[in-house]
GROMACS .gro file of C-alpha atoms in nm:
model
  143
    1MET     CA    1  12.534   6.102  13.816
    2ILE     CA    2  12.713   6.104  13.485
    3ARG     CA    3  12.803   6.437  13.334
    4PHE     CA    4  12.900   6.463  12.971
    5THR     CA    5  12.921   6.735  12.709
    6ASP     CA    6  12.839   6.558  12.384
    7SER     CA    7  12.499   6.442  12.262
    8PRO     CA    8  12.326   6.194  12.303
    9TYR     CA    9  12.131   6.306  12.606
   10GLU     CA   10  12.098   6.154  12.948
   11ARG     CA   11  11.749   6.191  13.093
   12MET     CA   12  11.694   6.244  13.463
   13MET     CA   13  11.355   6.176  13.623
   14THR     CA   14  11.296   6.345  13.958
   15GLN     CA   15  11.014   6.292  14.204
   16LYS     CA   16  10.858   6.637  14.182
   17PRO     CA   17  10.910   6.962  13.988
   18VAL     CA   18  11.085   7.144  14.272
   19VAL     CA   19  11.356   6.876  14.266
   20GLY     CA   20  11.377   6.884  13.888
   21GLY     CA   21  11.401   7.260  13.891
   22GLY     CA   22  11.663   7.245  14.163
   23ALA     CA   23  11.880   6.978  14.002
   24PRO     CA   24  12.012   7.186  13.711
   25GLY     CA   25  12.086   7.498  13.913
   26PRO     CA   26  12.400   7.572  14.107
   27PRO     CA   27  12.418   7.388  14.438
   28PRO     CA   28  12.478   7.570  14.763
   29PRO     CA   29  12.845   7.597  14.846
   30PRO     CA   30  12.951   7.265  15.000
   31PRO     CA   31  13.201   7.243  15.285
   32GLY     CA   32  13.435   7.033  15.069
   33PRO     CA   33  13.522   7.023  14.699
   34PRO     CA   34  13.273   7.188  14.460
   35ILE     CA   35  12.991   6.976  14.317
   36PRO     CA   36  12.943   7.017  13.939
   37ARG     CA   37  12.600   7.136  13.831
   38LEU     CA   38  12.412   6.978  13.545
   39GLY     CA   39  12.348   7.296  13.350
   40ALA     CA   40  11.999   7.204  13.225
   41THR     CA   41  11.859   7.556  13.240
   42ALA     CA   42  11.642   7.585  12.925
   43ARG     CA   43  11.282   7.548  13.040
   44LYS     CA   44  11.057   7.337  12.818
   45ASP     CA   45  10.703   7.202  12.862
   46GLY     CA   46  10.740   6.952  13.150
   47TYR     CA   47  11.120   6.933  13.150
   48MET     CA   48  11.446   7.129  13.138
   49GLU     CA   49  11.729   7.085  12.892
   50GLY     CA   50  12.095   7.174  12.863
   51CYS     CA   51  12.453   7.046  12.865
   52GLY     CA   52  12.349   6.701  12.743
   53TRP     CA   53  12.075   6.659  13.006
   54LEU     CA   54  11.697   6.641  12.992
   55VAL     CA   55  11.561   6.681  13.346
   56SER     CA   56  11.197   6.599  13.409
   57TRP     CA   57  10.978   6.506  13.703
   58CYS     CA   58  10.691   6.283  13.807
   59VAL     CA   59  10.470   6.534  13.995
   60GLY     CA   60  10.446   6.280  14.274
   61HIS     CA   61  10.259   5.963  14.180
   62LEU     CA   62  10.181   5.962  13.806
   63VAL     CA   63  10.081   5.595  13.811
   64GLU     CA   64   9.867   5.412  14.065
   65LEU     CA   65   9.723   5.067  14.116
   66ALA     CA   66   9.413   5.010  13.904
   67PRO     CA   67   9.088   4.999  14.103
   68ALA     CA   68   8.953   4.660  14.205
   69ASP     CA   69   8.665   4.669  13.956
   70THR     CA   70   8.921   4.675  13.675
   71TYR     CA   71   8.977   4.307  13.746
   72ASP     CA   72   8.613   4.212  13.793
   73PRO     CA   73   8.300   4.434  13.788
   74ARG     CA   74   8.168   4.265  14.103
   75TYR     CA   75   8.452   4.433  14.296
   76SER     CA   76   8.293   4.776  14.241
   77LYS     CA   77   8.105   4.709  14.567
   78TRP     CA   78   8.305   4.568  14.854
   79ALA     CA   79   8.203   4.235  15.003
   80TYR     CA   80   8.391   4.043  15.271
   81ASP     CA   81   8.344   3.723  15.070
   82ASP     CA   82   8.557   3.869  14.789
   83LEU     CA   83   8.853   3.948  15.015
   84PRO     CA   84   9.141   3.925  14.977
   85ILE     CA   85   9.160   4.051  14.620
   86LEU     CA   86   9.498   3.934  14.489
   87PRO     CA   87   9.517   3.997  14.116
   88ASP     CA   88   9.778   3.832  13.899
   89PRO     CA   89   9.924   4.034  13.740
   90TRP     CA   90   9.868   4.369  13.909
   91GLN     CA   91   9.742   4.641  13.675
   92PHE     CA   92   9.832   5.009  13.689
   93GLN     CA   93   9.678   5.324  13.549
   94VAL     CA   94   9.791   5.678  13.477
   95LEU     CA   95   9.606   5.938  13.681
   96PRO     CA   96   9.391   6.171  13.466
   97ASP     CA   97   9.539   6.485  13.628
   98THR     CA   98   9.895   6.379  13.547
   99LYS     CA   99   9.845   6.221  13.203
  100LYS     CA  100  10.009   6.518  13.028
  101GLN     CA  101  10.328   6.485  13.234
  102PHE     CA  102  10.327   6.107  13.190
  103ASN     CA  103  10.313   6.154  12.812
  104ILE     CA  104  10.601   6.404  12.829
  105LEU     CA  105  10.809   6.147  13.021
  106ARG     CA  106  10.721   5.880  12.764
  107GLN     CA  107  10.823   6.105  12.474
  108LEU     CA  108  11.152   6.191  12.643
  109MET     CA  109  11.232   5.825  12.717
  110GLU     CA  110  11.148   5.726  12.358
  111ARG     CA  111  11.379   5.988  12.202
  112ASP     CA  112  11.655   5.832  11.993
  113ASP     CA  113  11.913   6.069  12.139
  114VAL     CA  114  11.840   5.953  12.498
  115GLU     CA  115  12.067   5.662  12.585
  116ALA     CA  116  11.999   5.628  12.957
  117VAL     CA  117  11.751   5.734  13.225
  118VAL     CA  118  11.875   5.844  13.568
  119CYS     CA  119  11.648   5.787  13.867
  120ALA     CA  120  11.684   6.096  14.087
  121THR     CA  121  11.387   6.035  14.318
  122ASP     CA  122  11.410   5.979  14.692
  123ALA     CA  123  11.618   5.674  14.781
  124GLY     CA  124  11.339   5.488  14.967
  125ARG     CA  125  11.072   5.248  14.843
  126GLU     CA  126  10.824   5.523  14.757
  127GLY     CA  127  11.079   5.717  14.554
  128GLU     CA  128  11.172   5.402  14.367
  129LEU     CA  129  10.804   5.333  14.285
  130ILE     CA  130  10.748   5.691  14.171
  131PHE     CA  131  11.027   5.635  13.917
  132ARG     CA  132  10.985   5.266  13.835
  133LEU     CA  133  10.609   5.254  13.764
  134PRO     CA  134  10.614   5.516  13.482
  135TYR     CA  135  10.943   5.372  13.352
  136ASN     CA  136  10.790   5.024  13.328
  137LEU     CA  137  10.449   5.140  13.204
  138CYS     CA  138  10.624   5.327  12.921
  139GLY     CA  139  10.803   5.005  12.829
  140CYS     CA  140  11.141   5.173  12.868
  141THR     CA  141  11.440   4.938  12.858
  142LYS     CA  142  11.716   5.198  12.856
  143PRO     CA  143  11.966   5.170  13.138
   0.00000   0.00000   0.00000
Protein backbone atom coordinates (compact mmCIF):
# COMPACT_ATOMS: atom_id res chain seq x y z
CA MET A 1 0.00 0.00 0.00
CA ILE A 2 1.08 3.54 -0.66
CA ARG A 3 0.16 6.17 1.87
CA PHE A 4 0.37 9.83 0.97
CA THR A 5 -1.04 13.08 2.29
CA ASP A 6 -1.46 15.24 -0.79
CA SER A 7 -4.13 14.96 -3.48
CA PRO A 8 -4.49 13.32 -6.03
CA TYR A 9 -6.25 10.33 -4.57
CA GLU A 10 -5.37 6.68 -4.61
CA ARG A 11 -8.40 4.42 -4.97
CA MET A 12 -8.57 1.06 -3.24
CA MET A 13 -11.02 -1.61 -4.39
CA THR A 14 -11.81 -4.31 -1.84
CA GLN A 15 -13.69 -7.56 -2.31
CA LYS A 16 -16.64 -6.79 -0.05
CA PRO A 17 -17.92 -3.91 2.10
CA VAL A 18 -16.76 -5.40 5.40
CA VAL A 19 -13.19 -5.33 4.09
CA GLY A 20 -13.60 -1.82 2.72
CA GLY A 21 -15.06 -0.65 5.99
CA GLY A 22 -12.28 -2.36 7.89
CA ALA A 23 -9.41 -1.04 5.78
CA PRO A 24 -9.60 2.62 6.84
CA GLY A 25 -10.04 1.95 10.55
CA PRO A 26 -7.32 1.36 13.08
CA PRO A 27 -5.85 -2.12 12.91
CA PRO A 28 -5.66 -4.34 15.96
CA PRO A 29 -2.41 -3.89 17.84
CA PRO A 30 0.23 -5.96 16.04
CA PRO A 31 2.96 -7.85 17.89
CA GLY A 32 5.64 -5.81 16.10
CA PRO A 33 5.91 -2.23 14.85
CA PRO A 34 2.62 -0.33 14.39
CA ILE A 35 0.87 -0.53 11.01
CA PRO A 36 -0.29 2.87 9.68
CA ARG A 37 -4.01 3.16 9.01
CA LEU A 38 -5.39 4.70 5.86
CA GLY A 39 -7.66 7.23 7.53
CA ALA A 40 -10.52 7.03 4.99
CA THR A 41 -13.30 7.52 7.52
CA ALA A 42 -15.81 9.80 5.72
CA ARG A 43 -18.66 7.55 4.58
CA LYS A 44 -20.03 8.25 1.10
CA ASP A 45 -22.48 6.37 -1.13
CA GLY A 46 -20.62 3.13 -1.95
CA TYR A 47 -17.17 4.23 -0.75
CA MET A 48 -15.19 5.91 2.03
CA GLU A 49 -12.86 8.86 1.69
CA GLY A 50 -10.07 10.50 3.64
CA CYS A 51 -6.34 11.18 3.86
CA GLY A 52 -5.89 10.93 0.09
CA TRP A 53 -7.73 7.60 -0.19
CA LEU A 54 -11.02 6.52 -1.76
CA VAL A 55 -11.86 3.03 -0.50
CA SER A 56 -14.62 1.12 -2.25
CA TRP A 57 -15.71 -2.49 -2.64
CA CYS A 58 -17.09 -4.97 -5.14
CA VAL A 59 -19.88 -6.58 -3.06
CA GLY A 60 -18.55 -9.95 -4.18
CA HIS A 61 -18.93 -10.61 -7.90
CA LEU A 62 -20.16 -7.47 -9.68
CA VAL A 63 -19.40 -8.92 -13.11
CA GLU A 64 -20.09 -12.42 -14.41
CA LEU A 65 -19.75 -14.35 -17.63
CA ALA A 66 -22.54 -13.55 -20.07
CA PRO A 67 -25.07 -16.36 -20.54
CA ALA A 68 -24.59 -18.71 -23.47
CA ASP A 69 -27.54 -17.30 -25.43
CA THR A 70 -25.73 -13.96 -25.58
CA TYR A 71 -23.48 -15.54 -28.20
CA ASP A 72 -26.20 -17.36 -30.13
CA PRO A 73 -29.97 -17.60 -29.40
CA ARG A 74 -29.90 -21.36 -30.04
CA TYR A 75 -27.87 -21.73 -26.83
CA SER A 76 -30.89 -20.69 -24.72
CA LYS A 77 -31.76 -24.41 -24.66
CA TRP A 78 -28.94 -26.82 -23.98
CA ALA A 79 -28.13 -29.47 -26.56
CA TYR A 80 -25.22 -31.90 -26.43
CA ASP A 81 -24.51 -31.20 -30.10
CA ASP A 82 -23.69 -27.56 -29.23
CA LEU A 83 -21.10 -28.47 -26.60
CA PRO A 84 -18.51 -27.33 -25.91
CA ILE A 85 -19.43 -23.67 -26.21
CA LEU A 86 -16.12 -21.81 -26.49
CA PRO A 87 -16.79 -18.19 -27.39
CA ASP A 88 -14.06 -15.93 -28.71
CA PRO A 89 -13.92 -13.44 -27.12
CA TRP A 90 -15.66 -14.13 -23.82
CA GLN A 91 -18.33 -11.58 -22.91
CA PHE A 92 -19.15 -10.34 -19.44
CA GLN A 93 -22.13 -8.59 -17.90
CA VAL A 94 -22.82 -6.53 -14.79
CA LEU A 95 -25.31 -8.16 -12.46
CA PRO A 96 -28.56 -6.16 -12.12
CA ASP A 97 -28.43 -6.24 -8.29
CA THR A 98 -24.92 -4.74 -8.23
CA LYS A 99 -25.17 -2.26 -11.12
CA LYS A 100 -25.31 0.71 -8.73
CA GLN A 101 -22.04 -0.28 -7.03
CA PHE A 102 -20.42 -1.02 -10.40
CA ASN A 103 -21.32 2.50 -11.57
CA ILE A 104 -19.86 3.97 -8.36
CA LEU A 105 -16.60 2.09 -9.00
CA ARG A 106 -16.57 3.35 -12.60
CA GLN A 107 -17.10 6.95 -11.50
CA LEU A 108 -14.33 6.68 -8.91
CA MET A 109 -11.88 5.15 -11.42
CA GLU A 110 -12.71 7.85 -13.99
CA ARG A 111 -12.07 10.75 -11.58
CA ASP A 112 -9.25 13.00 -12.74
CA ASP A 113 -7.82 13.18 -9.22
CA VAL A 114 -7.42 9.37 -9.03
CA GLU A 115 -3.98 8.39 -10.32
CA ALA A 116 -3.88 4.72 -9.36
CA VAL A 117 -6.15 1.86 -8.28
CA VAL A 118 -5.04 -0.53 -5.54
CA CYS A 119 -6.34 -4.10 -5.64
CA ALA A 120 -7.08 -5.05 -2.02
CA THR A 121 -9.08 -8.22 -2.68
CA ASP A 122 -8.08 -11.71 -1.58
CA ALA A 123 -4.75 -12.80 -3.04
CA GLY A 124 -6.10 -15.88 -4.87
CA ARG A 125 -7.57 -16.29 -8.35
CA GLU A 126 -11.12 -15.44 -7.27
CA GLY A 127 -10.04 -12.25 -5.52
CA GLU A 128 -8.09 -11.22 -8.60
CA LEU A 129 -11.14 -11.80 -10.83
CA ILE A 130 -13.41 -9.87 -8.47
CA PHE A 131 -11.07 -6.89 -8.95
CA ARG A 132 -9.91 -7.38 -12.55
CA LEU A 133 -13.28 -7.92 -14.27
CA PRO A 134 -14.83 -4.57 -13.18
CA TYR A 135 -11.47 -2.83 -13.73
CA ASN A 136 -11.30 -4.12 -17.31
CA LEU A 137 -15.01 -3.68 -18.05
CA CYS A 138 -14.72 -0.03 -16.98
CA GLY A 139 -11.84 0.38 -19.42
CA CYS A 140 -9.55 1.56 -16.64
CA THR A 141 -5.88 1.84 -17.58
CA LYS A 142 -4.61 3.49 -14.41
CA PRO A 143 -1.86 1.61 -12.62
